[in-house]
């Protein structure tokens, strides 16, 4: 039995205004992230793991041109000559600074010329007919793409050296949660979606998955808890690490999360150009999958699988239905989750009581991406849409899935079904984790 939400059925007029809003929000953010540094910082490579910010900017414009100006709009190319430069598969990130890229002023002119044409295409498109047009899918895909690169650019800001250029209010304070973990009863639930209008191909189709009963943490693992692992010698004890994880720890000489430094008997961190004491009750972040897994093993627990994470986030025990978000079917609002770069850090546990799932699991959406133990693979019945380079080429055992989005993820680019993935050694993304464990038979009801 599959129970899912019915497809929102909106008119082309609804989609036109919604698309204009999300595209504008994405562009305002791209501008903030690129106007806040000087030209030298825009063209420089702050880390071999990242593109120069000016590459991300023009790449966003180029994807928008390919999908919305040329494909959806059927219009003449703006700059066919630069397609190759901004094709992520032609040039790995480390090579990008040496390419004859558009300079900052040219890149800004290019993206705004493309945007002007896209707004005209939007006005004239029927937003029905071809699958790419239905429910404005291609526009939603492009808005999500820009926001994904904005989050990547935010990670580049975190890696750049020099003083602070970004500023934001503090997130709401944490509130003590009634329980550290909750039981998720066993049984089937509906994973993925066939109805969410802007869900990407890897989130589809909806399918039932049977999950054994398990416990999951009500909040992400904190800096304080992670310090206990460090203090206990966890980074020096191979028994907590997988074989691959131990190689990663040795090669990287890891002894603490990324951006942490020891000063006397205190841990400090640099966060967007500000050096500060590591706040004990914030979720730990800038840990690799391997560090997350080692912590969980040391704690006598494990990472949740991807189906477990999604069941904890979406399954409503009173109806048996899977929700769009932990709090229900409404789009994220500021009281639900720490999303959209409104704050420049994750919030402490309990800060978003309105965003909790029916079972009482908090902050599954926003704050930090959460590593799961699952490889990134297509769901049963997966079909490429609209291009294999978004998801399919990454399927396999090289990548681990992350769920839920971070404080740097825009609401348009996160859902209960949204799947992110990265190499298990990656630490520059805004990722943390929560732990899970099997329920024993006597605990399982
Ligand atoms: C889904 C975040 C892994 O940034 O590599 C951006 C998204 N795909 N441009 C990435 C993406 C093409 C992707 N992630
Ligand atoms: Fe991209």
Coordinates of C-alpha atoms and ligand atoms in Angstrom, one line a residue:
X1 CA 0.0 0.0 0.0
X2 CA 1.5 3.3 -1.0
X3 CA 0.1 6.5 0.4
X4 CA 1.6 9.7 -0.8
X5 CA 0.6 13.3 -1.0
X6 CA -1.3 14.3 -4.1
X7 CA 0.5 16.4 -6.6
X8 CA 0.0 20.2 -6.1
X9 CA -2.0 21.2 -9.1
X10 CA -1.2 24.8 -9.9
X11 CA -1.9 27.0 -12.9
X12 CA 0.8 28.3 -15.2
X13 CA 0.3 31.7 -13.6
X14 CA 1.2 30.3 -10.2
X15 CA 4.4 28.8 -11.6
X16 CA 5.3 32.0 -13.4
X17 CA 5.3 34.1 -10.3
X18 CA 6.9 31.3 -8.1
X19 CA 9.7 30.8 -10.6
X20 CA 10.4 34.6 -10.8
X21 CA 10.6 34.7 -7.0
X22 CA 13.0 31.7 -6.6
X23 CA 15.2 32.8 -9.5
X24 CA 15.5 36.3 -8.1
X25 CA 16.3 35.0 -4.6
X26 CA 19.1 32.8 -6.1
X27 CA 20.6 35.6 -8.0
X28 CA 20.5 38.0 -5.0
X29 CA 22.5 35.4 -3.1
X30 CA 24.9 34.8 -6.0
X31 CA 25.5 38.5 -6.1
X32 CA 26.0 38.7 -2.3
X33 CA 28.6 35.9 -2.5
X34 CA 30.5 37.5 -5.4
X35 CA 30.1 41.2 -4.7
X36 CA 31.4 40.8 -1.1
X37 CA 35.0 40.0 -2.2
X38 CA 37.3 41.9 -4.6
X39 CA 38.3 40.8 -8.1
X40 CA 41.4 39.2 -7.0
X41 CA 39.4 37.0 -4.6
X42 CA 37.0 36.2 -7.3
X43 CA 39.6 34.8 -9.7
X44 CA 41.8 33.1 -7.2
X45 CA 41.6 29.5 -6.2
X46 CA 41.1 29.4 -2.5
X47 CA 41.5 25.6 -2.3
X48 CA 42.3 23.0 -5.0
X49 CA 38.9 21.4 -4.0
X50 CA 37.0 24.5 -5.2
X51 CA 36.5 26.5 -8.3
X52 CA 37.3 30.2 -8.4
X53 CA 34.1 32.0 -7.5
X54 CA 34.0 33.7 -10.9
X55 CA 33.8 30.2 -12.5
X56 CA 30.8 29.2 -10.4
X57 CA 29.1 32.5 -11.4
X58 CA 29.5 32.1 -15.1
X59 CA 28.8 28.3 -14.9
X60 CA 25.4 29.1 -13.3
X61 CA 24.7 31.5 -16.1
X62 CA 25.8 28.9 -18.7
X63 CA 23.6 26.2 -17.4
X64 CA 20.7 28.6 -17.3
X65 CA 21.4 29.5 -20.9
X66 CA 21.6 25.9 -22.0
X67 CA 18.4 24.8 -20.4
X68 CA 16.2 27.9 -20.4
X69 CA 17.3 30.1 -23.2
X70 CA 18.2 27.5 -25.8
X71 CA 16.3 24.3 -24.9
X72 CA 13.0 25.6 -23.3
X73 CA 13.1 29.0 -25.0
X74 CA 14.3 27.7 -28.4
X75 CA 16.3 31.0 -28.7
X76 CA 19.7 31.7 -30.2
X77 CA 22.7 31.0 -28.1
X78 CA 24.1 33.9 -26.1
X79 CA 27.7 32.6 -25.9
X80 CA 28.1 29.2 -27.4
X81 CA 31.9 29.8 -27.4
X82 CA 32.1 29.4 -23.7
X83 CA 30.1 26.2 -23.2
X84 CA 33.2 24.1 -23.0
X85 CA 34.9 26.3 -20.3
X86 CA 31.9 25.9 -18.0
X87 CA 31.3 22.2 -18.5
X88 CA 32.1 20.7 -15.1
X89 CA 33.0 17.4 -16.8
X90 CA 35.6 18.9 -19.2
X91 CA 37.7 20.6 -16.5
X92 CA 38.2 19.4 -12.9
X93 CA 38.1 22.1 -10.3
X94 CA 41.8 22.1 -9.8
X95 CA 42.3 23.2 -13.5
X96 CA 39.7 25.9 -13.6
X97 CA 41.8 28.9 -12.5
X98 CA 44.2 28.4 -15.5
X99 CA 41.4 28.5 -18.1
X100 CA 40.7 31.6 -20.1
X101 CA 37.6 32.3 -18.0
X102 CA 35.3 35.4 -18.3
X103 CA 36.6 38.0 -15.9
X104 CA 34.5 39.3 -13.1
X105 CA 32.9 42.2 -15.1
X106 CA 32.3 40.0 -18.1
X107 CA 30.8 37.2 -16.0
X108 CA 28.4 39.6 -14.3
X109 CA 27.3 41.0 -17.7
X110 CA 26.9 37.5 -19.1
X111 CA 24.7 36.2 -16.3
X112 CA 22.5 39.2 -16.3
X113 CA 22.0 39.0 -20.1
X114 CA 21.0 35.4 -19.8
X115 CA 18.6 36.2 -16.9
X116 CA 16.9 38.9 -18.9
X117 CA 16.2 36.5 -21.7
X118 CA 15.1 33.8 -19.3
X119 CA 12.5 36.1 -17.8
X120 CA 11.2 36.8 -21.3
X121 CA 11.1 33.0 -22.0
X122 CA 9.2 32.5 -18.7
X123 CA 6.6 35.0 -19.7
X124 CA 6.0 33.3 -23.0
X125 CA 6.4 29.6 -22.1
X126 CA 3.1 27.7 -21.8
X127 CA 4.6 25.8 -18.9
X128 CA 2.9 22.6 -20.0
X129 CA 3.3 20.1 -22.8
X130 CA 6.9 18.8 -22.8
X131 CA 7.9 17.1 -19.5
X132 CA 10.7 19.8 -19.1
X133 CA 8.0 22.5 -19.1
X134 CA 5.4 20.8 -16.9
X135 CA 5.0 22.5 -13.6
X136 CA 7.9 24.7 -14.7
X137 CA 10.3 21.8 -14.0
X138 CA 13.3 23.2 -16.0
X139 CA 13.0 26.5 -14.2
X140 CA 12.9 24.8 -10.8
X141 CA 15.9 22.7 -11.8
X142 CA 17.9 25.8 -12.8
X143 CA 17.0 27.7 -9.6
X144 CA 18.1 24.7 -7.5
X145 CA 21.3 24.5 -9.5
X146 CA 22.1 28.1 -8.8
X147 CA 21.4 27.6 -5.1
X148 CA 23.6 24.5 -5.0
X149 CA 26.4 26.5 -6.5
X150 CA 25.7 29.3 -4.0
X151 CA 26.2 26.8 -1.2
X152 CA 29.4 25.6 -2.8
X153 CA 30.5 29.3 -3.1
X154 CA 29.7 29.7 0.6
X155 CA 32.0 26.7 1.3
X156 CA 34.7 28.6 -0.8
X157 CA 34.1 31.6 1.4
X158 CA 34.8 29.4 4.4
X159 CA 38.1 28.2 2.9
X160 CA 39.3 31.7 1.9
X161 CA 41.8 33.4 4.1
X162 CA 41.4 37.0 5.3
X163 CA 38.9 38.9 7.3
X164 CA 35.2 38.4 7.5
X165 CA 33.1 39.7 4.6
X166 CA 29.8 38.0 5.4
X167 CA 27.6 38.8 8.4
X168 CA 24.4 37.4 9.7
X169 CA 22.3 37.2 12.9
X170 CA 22.7 34.4 15.3
X171 CA 20.2 31.5 15.0
X172 CA 17.6 30.9 17.7
X173 CA 18.9 29.3 20.9
X174 CA 18.7 25.6 21.7
X175 CA 16.1 24.2 24.0
X176 CA 16.7 21.0 26.0
X177 CA 15.0 18.0 24.2
X178 CA 13.0 15.5 26.2
X179 CA 14.9 12.5 24.8
X180 CA 18.3 11.9 23.2
X181 CA 16.9 9.3 20.9
X182 CA 13.5 8.0 19.7
X183 CA 12.3 4.6 18.4
X184 CA 11.2 4.5 14.8
X185 CA 8.9 1.4 14.6
X186 CA 9.6 -1.2 12.0
X187 CA 7.6 -1.7 8.8
X188 CA 7.2 -0.3 5.4
X189 CA 7.1 3.4 4.4
X190 CA 7.1 5.3 1.2
X191 CA 10.5 6.5 0.2
X192 CA 11.2 9.0 -2.6
X193 CA 8.5 10.8 -4.6
X194 CA 6.6 10.6 -7.9
X195 CA 4.6 13.8 -7.3
X196 CA 6.9 16.5 -5.9
X197 CA 7.0 18.9 -8.9
X198 CA 10.7 19.9 -8.7
X199 CA 12.1 16.7 -7.2
X200 CA 15.2 15.7 -9.2
X201 CA 15.5 12.3 -11.0
X202 CA 17.4 10.6 -8.2
X203 CA 14.5 11.3 -5.7
X204 CA 12.1 9.3 -8.0
X205 CA 10.0 7.2 -8.1
X206 CA 8.1 6.7 -4.8
X207 CA 8.6 3.1 -3.6
X208 CA 7.9 1.2 -0.5
X209 CA 10.9 0.2 1.7
X210 CA 10.7 -2.0 4.7
X211 CA 12.8 -0.8 7.6
X212 CA 13.6 -2.8 10.8
X213 CA 12.8 -0.9 14.1
X214 CA 15.7 1.4 15.1
X215 CA 16.5 4.3 17.3
X216 CA 17.7 7.6 15.9
X217 CA 19.1 10.6 17.8
X218 CA 16.7 13.5 18.2
X219 CA 19.5 15.9 17.3
X220 CA 22.8 16.0 15.5
X221 CA 26.0 15.1 17.3
X222 CA 27.4 18.3 19.0
X223 CA 30.9 19.7 19.1
X224 CA 30.9 18.9 22.8
X225 CA 30.1 15.2 22.2
X226 CA 32.7 15.1 19.4
X227 CA 35.4 16.6 21.7
X228 CA 34.8 13.6 24.0
X229 CA 35.8 11.3 21.2
X230 CA 38.9 13.4 20.6
X231 CA 39.8 13.5 24.3
X232 CA 39.3 9.7 24.5
X233 CA 42.0 9.3 21.8
X234 CA 39.6 8.3 19.1
X235 CA 41.7 9.8 16.3
X236 CA 44.6 7.6 17.4
X237 CA 42.7 4.3 17.8
X238 CA 42.3 2.4 14.5
X239 CA 39.6 0.1 16.0
X240 CA 37.0 2.8 15.6
X241 CA 37.8 3.4 11.9
X242 CA 37.1 1.4 8.8
X243 CA 40.2 0.4 6.9
X244 CA 39.6 3.1 4.3
X245 CA 38.8 5.6 7.0
X246 CA 42.0 4.9 8.8
X247 CA 44.0 5.5 5.6
X248 CA 42.1 8.8 5.3
X249 CA 42.9 9.7 8.9
X250 CA 46.6 8.9 8.4
X251 CA 47.0 10.5 5.0
X252 CA 45.3 13.7 6.2
X253 CA 46.9 13.6 9.6
X254 CA 43.5 14.3 11.0
X255 CA 43.2 15.0 14.7
X256 CA 40.0 17.2 14.8
X257 CA 37.2 18.5 12.5
X258 CA 38.2 20.8 9.7
X259 CA 38.9 24.5 10.7
X260 CA 39.6 23.5 14.3
X261 CA 42.8 24.5 16.1
X262 CA 44.0 23.7 19.6
X263 CA 45.0 26.7 21.7
X264 CA 46.1 25.8 25.2
X265 CA 43.3 23.6 26.6
X266 CA 40.6 25.2 24.3
X267 CA 39.5 24.3 20.8
X268 CA 39.2 27.3 18.4
X269 CA 37.8 27.4 15.0
X270 CA 37.9 29.9 12.1
X271 CA 34.4 30.4 10.7
X272 CA 34.0 32.8 7.7
X273 CA 37.1 34.8 8.7
X274 CA 36.3 34.9 12.4
X275 CA 38.3 33.0 15.0
X276 CA 36.2 31.9 17.9
X277 CA 36.0 29.2 20.5
X278 CA 34.2 26.1 19.3
X279 CA 30.7 26.4 20.7
X280 CA 30.0 23.2 22.6
X281 CA 26.3 22.8 21.9
X282 CA 26.4 23.4 18.1
X283 CA 26.3 20.4 15.8
X284 CA 29.7 19.3 14.8
X285 CA 30.5 20.1 11.1
X286 CA 33.4 19.8 8.6
X287 CA 33.8 16.1 9.5
X288 CA 34.2 13.5 6.7
X289 CA 32.0 10.4 6.4
X290 CA 34.9 8.5 7.9
X291 CA 35.2 10.7 11.0
X292 CA 31.4 10.5 11.5
X293 CA 31.5 6.7 11.2
X294 CA 34.5 6.4 13.6
X295 CA 32.7 8.6 16.2
X296 CA 29.5 6.4 15.9
X297 CA 31.5 3.2 16.3
X298 CA 33.3 4.6 19.3
X299 CA 30.0 5.6 20.8
X300 CA 28.6 2.1 20.3
X301 CA 26.3 3.3 17.6
X302 CA 26.2 3.6 13.8
X303 CA 25.2 6.1 11.1
X304 CA 21.6 5.8 9.9
X305 CA 21.0 4.3 6.5
X306 CA 19.3 6.5 3.9
X307 CA 15.9 4.8 4.2
X308 CA 16.1 5.1 8.0
X309 CA 16.9 8.8 7.8
X310 CA 14.0 9.4 5.4
X311 CA 11.5 7.3 7.5
X312 CA 12.5 9.3 10.6
X313 CA 12.0 12.5 8.6
X314 CA 8.8 11.8 6.6
X315 CA 6.8 8.9 8.1
X316 CA 3.7 10.0 9.9
X317 CA 2.6 7.1 12.2
X318 CA -1.0 8.4 12.5
X319 CA -1.7 8.1 8.8
X320 CA 1.1 5.9 7.5
X321 CA 1.8 8.6 4.9
X322 CA 5.1 10.1 4.0
X323 CA 5.2 13.9 4.4
X324 CA 7.1 16.4 2.2
X325 CA 9.0 17.6 5.3
X326 CA 9.2 16.5 8.9
X327 CA 6.7 19.1 10.0
X328 CA 4.1 18.5 7.3
X329 CA 3.5 19.4 3.7
X330 CA 4.0 23.2 3.9
X331 CA 7.1 24.7 2.3
X332 CA 9.8 25.6 4.8
X333 CA 9.3 28.8 6.7
X334 CA 11.9 30.4 9.0
X335 CA 10.3 28.8 12.1
X336 CA 10.7 25.3 10.7
X337 CA 14.4 25.1 9.9
X338 CA 17.8 26.9 9.7
X339 CA 18.0 27.2 5.9
X340 CA 18.9 29.8 3.3
X341 CA 22.1 31.3 4.7
X342 CA 20.0 33.4 7.1
X343 CA 22.5 32.5 9.7
X344 CA 26.2 31.6 9.2
X345 CA 26.2 28.6 11.5
X346 CA 24.0 25.7 12.5
X347 CA 21.7 26.1 15.5
X348 CA 21.9 24.2 18.7
X349 CA 19.6 21.2 19.4
X350 CA 16.0 22.2 20.1
X351 CA 16.1 25.6 18.3
X352 CA 13.3 24.6 15.8
X353 CA 10.6 22.8 17.8
X354 CA 8.1 23.6 14.9
X355 CA 10.3 21.7 12.5
X356 CA 10.3 18.4 14.4
X357 CA 8.9 15.2 12.9
X358 CA 5.9 13.4 14.3
X359 CA 8.1 11.0 16.2
X360 CA 10.0 13.9 17.8
X361 CA 13.2 14.0 15.7
X362 CA 14.5 17.6 15.5
X363 CA 16.4 19.6 12.8
X364 CA 16.5 16.9 10.2
X365 CA 16.1 19.7 7.7
X366 CA 18.7 22.6 7.8
X367 CA 21.6 23.3 10.1
X368 CA 24.0 20.6 8.9
X369 CA 23.9 18.0 6.1
X370 CA 23.9 14.6 7.7
X371 CA 26.0 11.7 6.5
X372 CA 24.2 8.4 6.0
X373 CA 25.8 5.0 5.7
X374 CA 24.3 4.5 2.2
X375 CA 26.0 4.6 -1.2
X376 CA 24.5 6.8 -3.8
X377 CA 22.4 4.7 -6.1
X378 CA 19.3 5.0 -8.3
X379 CA 15.9 3.9 -6.7
X380 CA 14.1 0.9 -8.3
X381 CA 12.6 2.3 -11.5
X382 CA 15.0 5.2 -11.7
X383 CA 15.0 7.0 -15.1
X384 CA 17.4 9.7 -16.2
X385 CA 15.6 13.1 -16.3
X386 CA 16.6 15.3 -18.0
X387 CA 20.4 14.5 -18.3
X388 CA 22.6 11.7 -17.0
X389 CA 25.3 14.0 -15.7
X390 CA 23.2 15.3 -12.8
X391 CA 22.8 11.9 -11.0
X392 CA 23.4 8.8 -12.9
X393 CA 27.1 9.2 -13.6
X394 CA 27.7 9.4 -9.8
X395 CA 25.8 6.2 -8.9
X396 CA 27.9 3.5 -7.3
X397 CA 30.0 2.9 -4.3
X398 CA 32.3 6.0 -4.6
X399 CA 29.9 8.4 -3.0
X400 CA 27.9 8.5 0.3
X401 CA 24.5 10.1 0.6
X402 CA 23.9 13.2 2.8
X403 CA 20.5 14.3 3.8
X404 CA 18.6 17.3 5.0
X405 CA 20.5 20.4 3.9
X406 CA 22.5 22.9 5.9
X407 CA 22.1 26.5 7.1
X408 CA 23.6 27.2 3.6
X409 CA 21.0 25.4 1.6
X410 CA 18.1 27.3 0.2
X411 CA 14.6 26.0 0.8
X412 CA 14.1 25.5 -3.0
X413 CA 17.0 23.0 -2.9
X414 CA 16.0 20.8 0.1
X415 CA 13.1 18.5 0.7
X416 CA 12.4 15.4 2.8
X417 CA 13.3 13.4 -0.4
X418 CA 16.3 15.5 -1.5
X419 CA 19.5 13.5 -1.9
X420 CA 23.0 15.0 -1.8
X421 CA 26.2 13.0 -2.2
X422 CA 29.9 13.4 -1.8
X423 CA 33.1 11.4 -1.5
X424 CA 33.5 9.9 2.0
X425 CA 36.7 12.0 2.6
X426 CA 35.1 15.4 2.0
X427 CA 35.2 17.9 4.8
X428 CA 34.7 21.3 3.3
X429 CA 30.9 20.9 3.0
X430 CA 28.6 21.9 5.9
X431 CA 28.2 18.3 7.0
X432 CA 27.7 16.7 10.4
X433 CA 25.7 13.6 11.4
X434 CA 23.4 12.0 13.9
X435 CA 23.7 8.4 15.2
X436 CA 21.3 5.5 15.1
X437 CA 21.2 2.0 16.5
X438 CA 19.2 -1.2 16.0
X439 CA 16.3 -1.7 18.4
X440 CA 16.5 -4.9 20.4
X441 CA 13.4 -7.1 20.2
X442 CA 12.3 -6.1 23.7
X443 CA 12.6 -2.4 22.8
X444 CA 10.8 -2.6 19.4
X445 CA 7.2 -1.9 20.1
Ligands
LIG1 C1 24.3 17.5 -5.7 C2 25.7 19.0 -4.6 C3 26.6 16.9 -5.4 O1 27.5 20.4 -6.5 O2 28.4 18.6 -7.3 C4 25.9 21.3 -9.3 C5 25.0 19.6 -7.6 N1 25.3 19.3 -10.1 N2 26.1 21.3 -10.6 C6 27.4 19.3 -7.0 C7 25.4 20.1 -8.9 C8 25.7 20.1 -11.1 C9 26.0 18.6 -7.0 N3 25.6 18.0 -5.7
LIG2 FE1 26.8 22.9 -11.8

